[in-house]
PDB file of C-alpha atoms in Angstrom:
ATOM      1  CA  UNK A 220       0.981   4.902 -22.947  1.00 77.00           C
ATOM      2  CA  UNK A 221      -1.424   1.786 -22.032  1.00 83.00           C
ATOM      3  CA  UNK A 222       1.107  -1.065 -22.825  1.00 91.00           C
ATOM      4  CA  UNK A 223       3.617   1.611 -20.880  1.00 91.00           C
ATOM      5  CA  UNK A 224       1.250   0.813 -17.947  1.00 91.00           C
ATOM      6  CA  UNK A 225       1.411  -2.990 -18.409  1.00 93.00           C
ATOM      7  CA  UNK A 226       5.566  -3.158 -18.505  1.00 94.00           C
ATOM      8  CA  UNK A 227       4.900  -0.408 -15.179  1.00 93.00           C
ATOM      9  CA  UNK A 228       2.096  -2.758 -13.278  1.00 93.00           C
ATOM     10  CA  UNK A 229       4.013  -6.159 -14.064  1.00 95.00           C
ATOM     11  CA  UNK A 230       7.302  -4.423 -12.899  1.00 95.00           C
ATOM     12  CA  UNK A 231       5.943  -3.836  -9.240  1.00 92.00           C
ATOM     13  CA  UNK A 232       3.727  -7.070  -9.438  1.00 93.00           C
ATOM     14  CA  UNK A 233       6.974  -8.841 -10.178  1.00 94.00           C
ATOM     15  CA  UNK A 234       8.785  -6.518  -7.511  1.00 89.00           C
ATOM     16  CA  UNK A 235       5.711  -7.955  -4.680  1.00 84.00           C
ATOM     17  CA  UNK A 236       6.633 -11.051  -5.549  1.00 88.00           C
ATOM     18  CA  UNK A 237      10.174 -10.769  -5.073  1.00 89.00           C
ATOM     19  CA  UNK A 238      10.195  -9.372  -2.182  1.00 82.00           C
ATOM     20  CA  UNK A 239       7.838 -11.878  -0.729  1.00 85.00           C
ATOM     21  CA  UNK A 240       9.731 -14.704  -1.494  1.00 90.00           C
ATOM     22  CA  UNK A 241      12.475 -14.324  -0.147  1.00 91.00           C
ATOM     23  CA  UNK A 242      11.551 -11.704   2.490  1.00 87.00           C
ATOM     24  CA  UNK A 243       8.305 -12.704   4.301  1.00 86.00           C
ATOM     25  CA  UNK A 244       8.964 -11.249   8.127  1.00 88.00           C
ATOM     26  CA  UNK A 245       9.961  -8.288   5.772  1.00 85.00           C
ATOM     27  CA  UNK A 246       7.498  -7.580   3.389  1.00 83.00           C
ATOM     28  CA  UNK A 247       4.142  -8.685   7.070  1.00 87.00           C
ATOM     29  CA  UNK A 248       6.183  -5.555   8.219  1.00 89.00           C
ATOM     30  CA  UNK A 249       5.277  -3.558   5.178  1.00 84.00           C
ATOM     31  CA  UNK A 250       1.423  -4.547   4.876  1.00 87.00           C
ATOM     32  CA  UNK A 251       1.019  -4.302   8.401  1.00 93.00           C
ATOM     33  CA  UNK A 252       3.042  -0.200   8.827  1.00 93.00           C
ATOM     34  CA  UNK A 253       0.374   0.320   4.689  1.00 91.00           C
ATOM     35  CA  UNK A 254      -2.966  -1.041   7.420  1.00 95.00           C
ATOM     36  CA  UNK A 255      -1.728   1.314   9.636  1.00 96.00           C
ATOM     37  CA  UNK A 256      -1.534   4.381   7.438  1.00 94.00           C
ATOM     38  CA  UNK A 257      -5.131   3.144   6.000  1.00 96.00           C
ATOM     39  CA  UNK A 258      -6.432   3.284   9.391  1.00 96.00           C
ATOM     40  CA  UNK A 259      -5.022   6.464  10.467  1.00 96.00           C
ATOM     41  CA  UNK A 260      -5.661   8.148   8.149  1.00 95.00           C
ATOM     42  CA  UNK A 261      -9.565   7.325   8.278  1.00 95.00           C
ATOM     43  CA  UNK A 262      -9.257   7.924  11.314  1.00 96.00           C
ATOM     44  CA  UNK A 263      -8.298  11.834  10.125  1.00 95.00           C
ATOM     45  CA  UNK A 264     -10.964  10.892   8.243  1.00 95.00           C
ATOM     46  CA  UNK A 265     -13.320  10.893  11.087  1.00 94.00           C
ATOM     47  CA  UNK A 266     -11.848  13.868  13.115  1.00 95.00           C
ATOM     48  CA  UNK A 267     -12.096  15.564  10.473  1.00 95.00           C
ATOM     49  CA  UNK A 268     -15.994  15.171   9.988  1.00 94.00           C
ATOM     50  CA  UNK A 269     -16.582  14.789  13.418  1.00 94.00           C
ATOM     51  CA  UNK A 270     -15.256  19.413  13.550  1.00 92.00           C
ATOM     52  CA  UNK A 271     -16.851  19.897  10.227  1.00 90.00           C
ATOM     53  CA  UNK A 272     -21.081  18.623  11.773  1.00 90.00           C
ATOM     54  CA  UNK A 273     -20.356  20.486  15.658  1.00 82.00           C
TER      55      UNK A 273
END
């Protein structure tokens, strides 16, 4: 099981590096989308906590 996780992580790292090298613009877009998703999720949690306290 541990060996499978290592192989999967290696494949993900290789894919990320391949994407960054071949298409830096697309990689930047993907990072931006990821951060926007994290930001909206944090905002949703903040709104939930605010409503929970009220």
